[in-house]
CSV table of C-alpha atoms and ligand atoms in Angstrom, one decimal:
chain,number,residue,atom,x,y,z
A,129,MET,CA,-13.0,-16.9,12.7
A,130,LYS,CA,-9.0,-16.4,12.4
A,131,LYS,CA,-8.7,-20.4,13.4
A,132,VAL,CA,-10.9,-20.8,10.3
A,133,LEU,CA,-9.3,-18.9,7.8
A,134,SER,CA,-5.7,-20.0,8.9
A,135,MET,CA,-7.2,-23.7,8.7
A,136,ILE,CA,-8.5,-23.3,5.3
A,137,ILE,CA,-5.4,-21.7,3.8
A,138,ALA,CA,-2.8,-23.9,5.7
A,139,ALA,CA,-4.8,-26.8,4.3
A,140,THR,CA,-4.3,-25.8,0.9
A,141,MET,CA,-0.6,-24.6,1.4
A,142,ALA,CA,0.0,-28.0,2.5
A,143,LEU,CA,-1.3,-29.3,-0.7
A,144,ALA,CA,0.5,-26.8,-3.0
A,145,ILE,CA,4.0,-27.4,-1.2
A,146,SER,CA,3.8,-31.4,-1.7
A,147,ALA,CA,3.0,-31.1,-5.0
A,148,CYS,CA,5.7,-28.8,-5.8
A,149,GLY,CA,8.9,-29.3,-4.7
A,150,ALA,CA,24.6,0.6,7.5
A,151,LYS,CA,25.1,3.8,8.5
A,152,ASN,CA,27.2,4.1,11.6
A,153,GLU,CA,28.1,8.0,11.9
A,154,THR,CA,26.8,10.0,14.6
A,155,PRO,CA,23.5,11.9,13.6
A,156,ALA,CA,23.6,15.6,13.0
A,157,ALA,CA,22.9,17.6,16.6
A,158,PRO,CA,18.9,17.9,16.8
A,159,THR,CA,17.8,21.6,16.3
A,160,THR,CA,14.3,23.0,16.6
A,161,PRO,CA,12.3,22.1,13.6
A,162,SER,CA,12.6,24.5,10.6
A,163,ALA,CA,10.1,27.5,9.9
A,164,PRO,CA,6.8,25.9,8.4
A,165,ALA,CA,6.6,24.9,4.7
A,166,ALA,CA,6.7,27.0,2.0
A,167,ASN,CA,3.2,26.6,0.4
A,168,SER,CA,-0.2,26.7,2.1
A,169,GLU,CA,-0.8,23.0,1.7
A,170,GLY,CA,2.7,22.4,3.2
A,171,LEU,CA,3.7,20.0,0.4
A,172,LEU,CA,6.8,21.7,-0.5
A,173,GLY,CA,9.3,21.7,2.2
A,174,ALA,CA,11.3,24.8,3.8
A,175,SER,CA,12.8,26.7,1.1
A,176,SER,CA,16.1,27.1,3.2
A,177,ALA,CA,16.7,23.6,2.7
A,178,THR,CA,19.5,22.7,0.2
A,179,VAL,CA,19.1,19.0,-0.2
A,180,ARG,CA,15.9,18.1,-1.6
A,181,PHE,CA,14.0,15.0,-2.6
A,182,LYS,CA,11.1,15.2,-5.1
A,183,VAL,CA,8.4,12.5,-3.8
A,184,GLY,CA,5.2,11.5,-5.8
A,185,THR,CA,2.4,9.5,-5.0
A,186,THR,CA,-0.8,9.2,-6.5
A,187,THR,CA,-2.9,9.7,-3.6
A,188,ALA,CA,-4.9,13.0,-2.2
A,189,PRO,CA,-3.2,15.6,-0.4
A,190,THR,CA,-5.9,14.8,2.7
A,191,GLY,CA,-5.1,11.0,2.4
A,192,HIS,CA,-2.7,9.1,5.0
A,193,TYR,CA,0.0,8.7,2.3
A,194,VAL,CA,0.7,12.3,2.2
A,195,LYS,CA,0.2,13.1,5.6
A,196,GLY,CA,2.9,10.6,6.6
A,197,LEU,CA,5.0,12.3,4.1
A,198,GLN,CA,4.5,15.7,5.7
A,199,GLU,CA,5.4,14.1,9.1
A,200,MET,CA,8.6,12.7,7.5
A,201,GLN,CA,9.5,16.2,5.9
A,202,ARG,CA,9.0,17.9,9.4
A,203,LEU,CA,11.2,15.0,10.9
A,204,LEU,CA,13.7,15.4,8.3
A,205,GLU,CA,14.3,19.2,8.3
A,206,SER,CA,14.4,18.8,12.1
A,207,LYS,CA,17.0,16.1,12.1
A,208,SER,CA,18.9,17.9,9.5
A,209,GLY,CA,19.0,21.4,11.1
A,210,GLY,CA,16.7,22.5,8.4
A,211,THR,CA,19.2,21.7,5.4
A,212,MET,CA,17.2,18.5,3.9
A,213,THR,CA,13.5,18.3,3.0
A,214,LEU,CA,10.7,16.7,0.9
A,215,ASP,CA,8.7,18.2,-1.7
A,216,ILE,CA,5.6,16.1,-2.1
A,217,TYR,CA,3.6,15.8,-5.2
A,218,PRO,CA,0.4,14.1,-4.6
A,219,ASN,CA,-2.4,13.1,-7.0
A,220,SER,CA,-0.4,11.3,-9.5
A,221,GLN,CA,1.1,14.5,-10.5
A,222,LEU,CA,4.2,12.6,-11.3
A,223,GLY,CA,2.5,9.7,-13.0
A,224,ASN,CA,1.1,6.6,-11.8
A,225,GLU,CA,2.9,3.9,-9.6
A,226,ARG,CA,4.4,1.8,-12.0
A,227,ASP,CA,5.9,4.8,-13.9
A,228,MET,CA,7.1,6.5,-10.7
A,229,MET,CA,8.7,3.5,-9.8
A,230,GLU,CA,10.5,3.1,-13.1
A,231,ASN,CA,11.6,6.6,-13.1
A,232,VAL,CA,13.0,6.2,-9.6
A,233,GLY,CA,15.1,3.4,-10.6
A,234,MET,CA,16.1,5.3,-13.6
A,235,GLY,CA,16.9,8.3,-11.5
A,236,VAL,CA,14.7,10.6,-13.3
A,237,GLN,CA,12.9,11.2,-10.2
A,238,ASP,CA,14.1,10.8,-6.7
A,239,MET,CA,11.4,9.1,-4.4
A,240,VAL,CA,8.0,7.6,-4.4
A,241,LEU,CA,5.4,6.1,-1.8
A,242,SER,CA,3.9,3.4,-3.8
A,243,SER,CA,1.6,0.7,-2.9
A,244,THR,CA,3.3,-2.7,-3.5
A,245,GLY,CA,0.4,-3.5,-6.0
A,246,PRO,CA,2.8,-2.9,-9.2
A,247,ILE,CA,6.0,-4.0,-7.6
A,248,PRO,CA,5.7,-7.8,-8.7
A,249,ASN,CA,6.0,-6.5,-12.2
A,250,PHE,CA,9.6,-5.3,-11.4
A,251,VAL,CA,10.5,-7.7,-8.5
A,252,LYS,CA,8.2,-11.0,-8.7
A,253,GLU,CA,9.1,-11.9,-5.2
A,254,PHE,CA,7.1,-9.1,-3.8
A,255,ALA,CA,3.8,-11.1,-5.0
A,256,VAL,CA,3.8,-13.4,-2.0
A,257,LEU,CA,2.3,-10.0,0.1
A,258,ASP,CA,-0.9,-10.1,-2.4
A,259,LEU,CA,-1.9,-13.4,-1.2
A,260,PRO,CA,-5.5,-13.2,-0.1
A,261,TYR,CA,-6.1,-13.5,3.7
A,262,LEU,CA,-2.7,-14.0,4.1
A,263,PHE,CA,-2.6,-11.3,7.0
A,264,GLU,CA,-5.6,-11.3,9.4
A,265,THR,CA,-4.7,-7.9,11.1
A,266,ALA,CA,-2.5,-4.9,10.4
A,267,GLU,CA,-0.4,-6.1,13.3
A,268,ASP,CA,0.3,-9.4,11.4
A,269,ALA,CA,1.3,-7.9,8.2
A,270,TYR,CA,3.8,-5.6,10.4
A,271,GLU,CA,5.2,-8.5,12.1
A,272,VAL,CA,6.0,-10.2,8.7
A,273,LEU,CA,6.8,-6.7,6.9
A,274,ASP,CA,9.5,-5.6,9.6
A,275,GLY,CA,11.1,-8.9,10.0
A,276,GLU,CA,13.6,-11.1,7.8
A,277,VAL,CA,11.1,-11.4,5.0
A,278,GLY,CA,10.3,-7.9,4.5
A,279,GLU,CA,14.0,-6.8,4.9
A,280,SER,CA,14.7,-9.4,2.0
A,281,LEU,CA,12.0,-8.2,-0.2
A,282,LEU,CA,13.1,-4.5,0.4
A,283,ALA,CA,16.9,-5.7,-0.4
A,284,LYS,CA,15.3,-7.1,-3.8
A,285,LEU,CA,14.4,-3.8,-5.1
A,286,ASP,CA,18.3,-3.2,-5.5
A,287,SER,CA,18.0,-4.8,-8.8
A,288,GLN,CA,16.2,-2.1,-10.0
A,289,GLY,CA,18.7,0.8,-8.9
A,290,ILE,CA,16.2,1.5,-5.5
A,291,ILE,CA,16.5,1.6,-2.1
A,292,GLY,CA,13.5,0.7,-0.1
A,293,PHE,CA,13.2,2.5,3.4
A,294,GLY,CA,10.3,0.0,4.8
A,295,PHE,CA,6.8,-0.5,4.4
A,296,TRP,CA,4.2,2.2,5.1
A,297,GLU,CA,0.3,1.6,5.2
A,298,ASN,CA,-2.2,1.5,2.7
A,299,GLY,CA,-4.5,-0.7,4.5
A,300,PHE,CA,-7.1,-3.6,4.1
A,301,ARG,CA,-8.9,-3.4,0.4
A,302,HIS,CA,-12.3,-3.4,0.5
A,303,VAL,CA,-14.8,-3.8,-2.6
A,304,THR,CA,-17.2,-0.7,-3.6
A,305,ASN,CA,-19.7,-0.5,-6.6
A,306,ASN,CA,-22.6,1.5,-7.3
A,307,THR,CA,-25.6,-0.7,-7.8
A,308,LYS,CA,-25.9,-3.3,-5.1
A,309,GLU,CA,-24.9,-4.4,-1.6
A,310,ILE,CA,-22.4,-7.2,-2.2
A,311,LYS,CA,-22.4,-9.8,0.9
A,312,VAL,CA,-21.2,-12.7,-0.8
A,313,PRO,CA,-18.9,-13.6,-3.7
A,314,ALA,CA,-22.0,-14.6,-5.9
A,315,ASP,CA,-22.9,-11.0,-5.9
A,316,LEU,CA,-19.8,-10.0,-7.6
A,317,LYS,CA,-20.7,-12.0,-10.7
A,318,GLY,CA,-20.2,-10.6,-13.9
A,319,MET,CA,-19.1,-7.2,-12.4
A,320,GLN,CA,-16.3,-5.3,-14.0
A,321,LEU,CA,-14.0,-4.4,-11.2
A,322,ARG,CA,-10.8,-2.5,-11.4
A,323,THR,CA,-7.8,-3.8,-9.5
A,324,MET,CA,-4.4,-2.7,-9.5
A,325,GLU,CA,-1.8,-4.3,-12.0
A,326,ASN,CA,-1.5,-7.1,-10.2
A,327,LYS,CA,-1.8,-10.5,-11.2
A,328,VAL,CA,-2.4,-12.3,-7.7
A,329,HIS,CA,-5.5,-9.8,-7.1
A,330,MET,CA,-6.4,-10.3,-10.4
A,331,ALA,CA,-6.8,-13.9,-10.0
A,332,GLY,CA,-8.2,-13.6,-6.5
A,333,TYR,CA,-11.1,-11.0,-8.0
A,334,GLU,CA,-11.6,-13.5,-10.8
A,335,ALA,CA,-11.8,-16.4,-8.4
A,336,LEU,CA,-14.6,-14.2,-6.7
A,337,GLY,CA,-16.9,-14.3,-9.8
A,338,SER,CA,-16.0,-10.6,-10.8
A,339,ILE,CA,-14.2,-9.6,-14.3
A,340,PRO,CA,-11.0,-7.9,-13.0
A,341,THR,CA,-9.9,-4.8,-15.1
A,342,PRO,CA,-6.5,-3.7,-14.1
A,343,MET,CA,-6.1,0.0,-14.4
A,344,ALA,CA,-3.9,3.0,-12.9
A,345,TRP,CA,-5.3,4.6,-9.9
A,346,GLY,CA,-5.5,8.1,-12.0
A,347,GLU,CA,-7.6,6.8,-14.3
A,348,ILE,CA,-10.2,5.0,-11.9
A,349,PHE,CA,-12.5,7.9,-10.9
A,350,THR,CA,-13.3,8.8,-14.5
A,351,ALA,CA,-13.7,5.0,-15.3
A,352,LEU,CA,-16.3,4.6,-12.1
A,353,GLN,CA,-18.1,8.0,-13.2
A,354,GLN,CA,-18.6,7.2,-16.8
A,355,GLY,CA,-19.4,3.4,-16.1
A,356,THR,CA,-16.6,1.9,-17.7
A,357,VAL,CA,-15.9,-0.3,-14.7
A,358,ASP,CA,-18.7,-1.2,-12.1
A,359,GLY,CA,-16.5,-1.1,-9.1
A,360,GLN,CA,-12.9,-0.9,-7.5
A,361,GLU,CA,-11.3,-2.2,-4.4
A,362,ASN,CA,-9.2,0.2,-1.9
A,363,PRO,CA,-8.7,0.7,1.9
A,364,LEU,CA,-11.3,3.1,3.6
A,365,ALA,CA,-8.7,6.0,3.9
A,366,ILE,CA,-8.4,6.0,0.0
A,367,ILE,CA,-12.0,5.7,-0.8
A,368,GLU,CA,-12.6,8.4,1.6
A,369,SER,CA,-9.7,10.8,0.9
A,370,ALA,CA,-10.1,10.3,-3.0
A,371,LYS,CA,-13.8,11.1,-2.6
A,372,VAL,CA,-14.5,7.7,-4.4
A,373,TYR,CA,-17.6,7.6,-2.4
A,374,GLU,CA,-19.2,10.6,-4.9
A,375,VAL,CA,-19.5,8.0,-7.4
A,376,GLN,CA,-19.8,4.8,-5.4
A,377,LYS,CA,-22.8,4.2,-2.7
A,378,TYR,CA,-21.9,0.7,-1.3
A,379,ILE,CA,-18.8,-0.7,0.4
A,380,SER,CA,-18.3,-4.2,1.4
A,381,LEU,CA,-15.5,-5.1,4.2
A,382,THR,CA,-14.2,-7.8,2.3
A,383,GLY,CA,-10.6,-7.4,3.1
A,384,ALA,CA,-9.3,-10.0,1.2
A,385,PHE,CA,-5.8,-7.9,0.5
A,386,TYR,CA,-3.7,-6.3,2.7
A,387,SER,CA,-2.0,-3.3,0.8
A,388,PRO,CA,1.3,-1.9,2.1
A,389,CYS,CA,3.2,0.8,0.4
A,390,VAL,CA,6.8,1.4,0.2
A,391,LEU,CA,9.0,4.4,0.5
A,392,MET,CA,11.8,4.1,-2.6
A,393,MET,CA,14.6,6.4,-3.4
A,394,ASN,CA,16.9,6.0,-6.2
A,395,GLU,CA,20.2,4.3,-4.9
A,396,ALA,CA,22.5,6.4,-6.7
A,397,LYS,CA,20.8,9.7,-5.0
A,398,PHE,CA,20.9,8.3,-1.6
A,399,ASN,CA,24.7,6.9,-2.3
A,400,SER,CA,25.5,10.7,-3.1
A,401,LEU,CA,24.4,11.8,0.4
A,402,THR,CA,26.8,12.0,3.2
A,403,ALA,CA,26.7,9.5,6.1
A,404,ASP,CA,25.4,12.0,8.4
A,405,GLN,CA,22.6,12.8,5.6
A,406,GLN,CA,22.1,9.1,5.1
A,407,LYS,CA,21.5,8.4,9.1
A,408,ALA,CA,19.1,11.4,9.0
A,409,PHE,CA,17.3,10.3,6.1
A,410,THR,CA,16.8,6.8,7.5
A,411,GLU,CA,16.0,8.0,10.7
A,412,ALA,CA,13.2,10.3,9.6
A,413,ALA,CA,12.0,7.6,7.2
A,414,ASP,CA,11.6,5.3,10.0
A,415,GLU,CA,10.0,7.4,12.6
A,416,ALA,CA,7.6,8.5,9.8
A,417,LYS,CA,6.6,5.2,9.1
A,418,ASP,CA,5.5,4.1,12.5
A,419,TRP,CA,3.7,7.7,12.6
A,420,GLN,CA,2.2,6.9,9.5
A,421,ARG,CA,0.9,3.5,10.4
A,422,ASN,CA,-1.2,4.6,13.5
A,423,TYR,CA,-2.4,7.7,11.5
A,424,SER,CA,-3.5,5.1,8.8
A,425,GLN,CA,-5.3,2.8,11.5
A,426,GLU,CA,-6.9,5.6,13.4
A,427,TYR,CA,-8.2,7.1,9.8
A,428,ASP,CA,-9.5,3.5,8.8
A,429,LYS,CA,-11.6,3.3,12.1
A,430,LYS,CA,-13.0,7.0,11.7
A,431,ALA,CA,-13.7,6.3,7.9
A,432,VAL,CA,-16.5,3.8,8.5
A,433,GLU,CA,-18.1,6.4,10.5
A,434,SER,CA,-17.6,9.4,8.1
A,435,LEU,CA,-18.7,7.4,5.1
A,436,LYS,CA,-21.8,6.0,6.7
A,437,SER,CA,-23.0,9.6,7.7
A,438,LEU,CA,-22.5,10.5,4.0
A,439,GLY,CA,-25.1,8.1,2.9
A,440,ILE,CA,-23.0,5.3,1.9
A,441,THR,CA,-23.9,1.6,2.6
A,442,ILE,CA,-21.2,-0.3,4.7
A,443,THR,CA,-21.8,-3.8,4.6
A,444,GLU,CA,-20.0,-6.4,7.1
A,445,VAL,CA,-19.1,-9.7,5.2
A,446,ASP,CA,-18.6,-13.2,6.5
A,447,THR,CA,-15.0,-13.4,5.4
A,448,SER,CA,-14.4,-17.1,6.1
A,449,VAL,CA,-16.8,-17.4,3.1
A,450,TRP,CA,-14.9,-15.1,0.8
A,451,ALA,CA,-11.5,-16.7,2.2
A,452,GLU,CA,-12.9,-20.3,1.0
A,453,ALA,CA,-14.0,-19.0,-2.3
A,454,VAL,CA,-10.6,-17.3,-3.0
A,455,VAL,CA,-8.5,-20.2,-1.7
A,456,GLY,CA,-7.7,-21.8,-5.2
A,457,VAL,CA,-5.3,-18.7,-5.8
A,458,TYR,CA,-3.1,-20.7,-3.4
A,459,ASP,CA,-2.9,-23.6,-5.7
A,460,LYS,CA,-1.1,-21.3,-8.7
A,461,LEU,CA,1.8,-20.2,-6.4
A,462,ASP,CA,4.1,-20.9,-9.3
A,463,SER,CA,2.5,-19.3,-11.6
A,464,PHE,CA,2.9,-15.9,-9.8
A,465,GLY,CA,6.6,-16.9,-9.0
A,466,ILE,CA,5.8,-17.3,-5.6
A,467,ASP,CA,7.8,-19.7,-3.3
A,468,ALA,CA,5.6,-21.8,-1.4
A,469,SER,CA,8.1,-22.3,1.2
A,470,LEU,CA,8.0,-18.7,1.7
A,471,VAL,CA,4.4,-18.6,2.2
A,472,LYS,CA,4.5,-21.4,4.7
A,473,GLN,CA,7.2,-19.5,6.7
A,474,ILE,CA,4.9,-16.4,6.6
A,475,GLN,CA,1.8,-18.5,8.0
A,476,ASP,CA,3.9,-20.6,10.7
A,477,SER,CA,5.6,-17.2,12.0
A,478,LEU,CA,1.9,-15.9,12.5
A,479,LYS,CA,0.5,-18.9,14.1
B,779,EAX,O1,-1.3,3.5,-3.7
B,779,EAX,O2,-3.8,2.0,-7.4
B,779,EAX,C1,-4.3,1.9,-5.9
B,779,EAX,O3,-5.5,1.3,-5.9
B,779,EAX,C2,-3.8,2.1,-4.9
B,779,EAX,O4,-4.1,1.5,-3.6
B,779,EAX,C3,-3.8,3.6,-4.7
B,779,EAX,O5,-3.0,4.1,-5.5
B,779,EAX,C4,-2.7,4.0,-3.5
């Protein structure tokens, strides 16, 4: 199947292309991890820490973002001898992803762990990551995100006053709804589907026949409950941890879009740290990223069974049919500000 998808996409890309033209100080000595976090959920860091970073996410405390941030909190406290920590604010407490990113840029908020969905609204080059069926496996995505392409995208966050510390994982996004089993794109026809505020995703879901309705994550549970939208799409880890299954009985494993998330910090905040602190922070962020990706993959695997046991119908689909239906998005790269040669570079690197 991998071959079929790449062939379809590579063929369209060929057409599209022809048509258009450090930180170097020694780390603080390792110490034993500091005392358990101050609150029962472990969201606030050790009270003894004097350098604290307020980090927001839209996701639930039991979800894969917060678990990764808690691991980073532990690592940061350990690497800094208990002097540095994270205070984690889940469930959109600090705002939606778009607003939090803006606030981090302005220095109103220290940090955010946000899906890449809203980022092209600020840095258009990120839109390349949103192309449908660009990545077939998480490992393919890691290769690109951890390599030259990912590095250069993160560097562009500088224009927003933000430092990006790497791509963590949200996961492959799957379509859910409450009325029927979705097997082929035609089943989506006329369905109001909540998407992220992302033009490429919206074009993709439109090509698949649905009516994409962009909305911030925090509004979606009520929107689904009240029938303002018929369905939504998100990775299984989000569907489960945010209890989307309470209002959506059908999940189709469409996986058209891979969704990474980025750990971001206000640039001036990071620059105000000493070299040792910067090093401890960067190492903690890096190790937590690897940990979170593993956690996320495990979560995704287990979620299939646990969602089934909750009575949810999970439908496997023939993704080659879906990829074919959505391939037209690759004809409109220019309109999204996506550089066709970069898409080709990514595809070639994954062959
Ligand atoms: O970042 O908005 C979304 O659908 C995201 O996947 C979610 O907030 C996690």
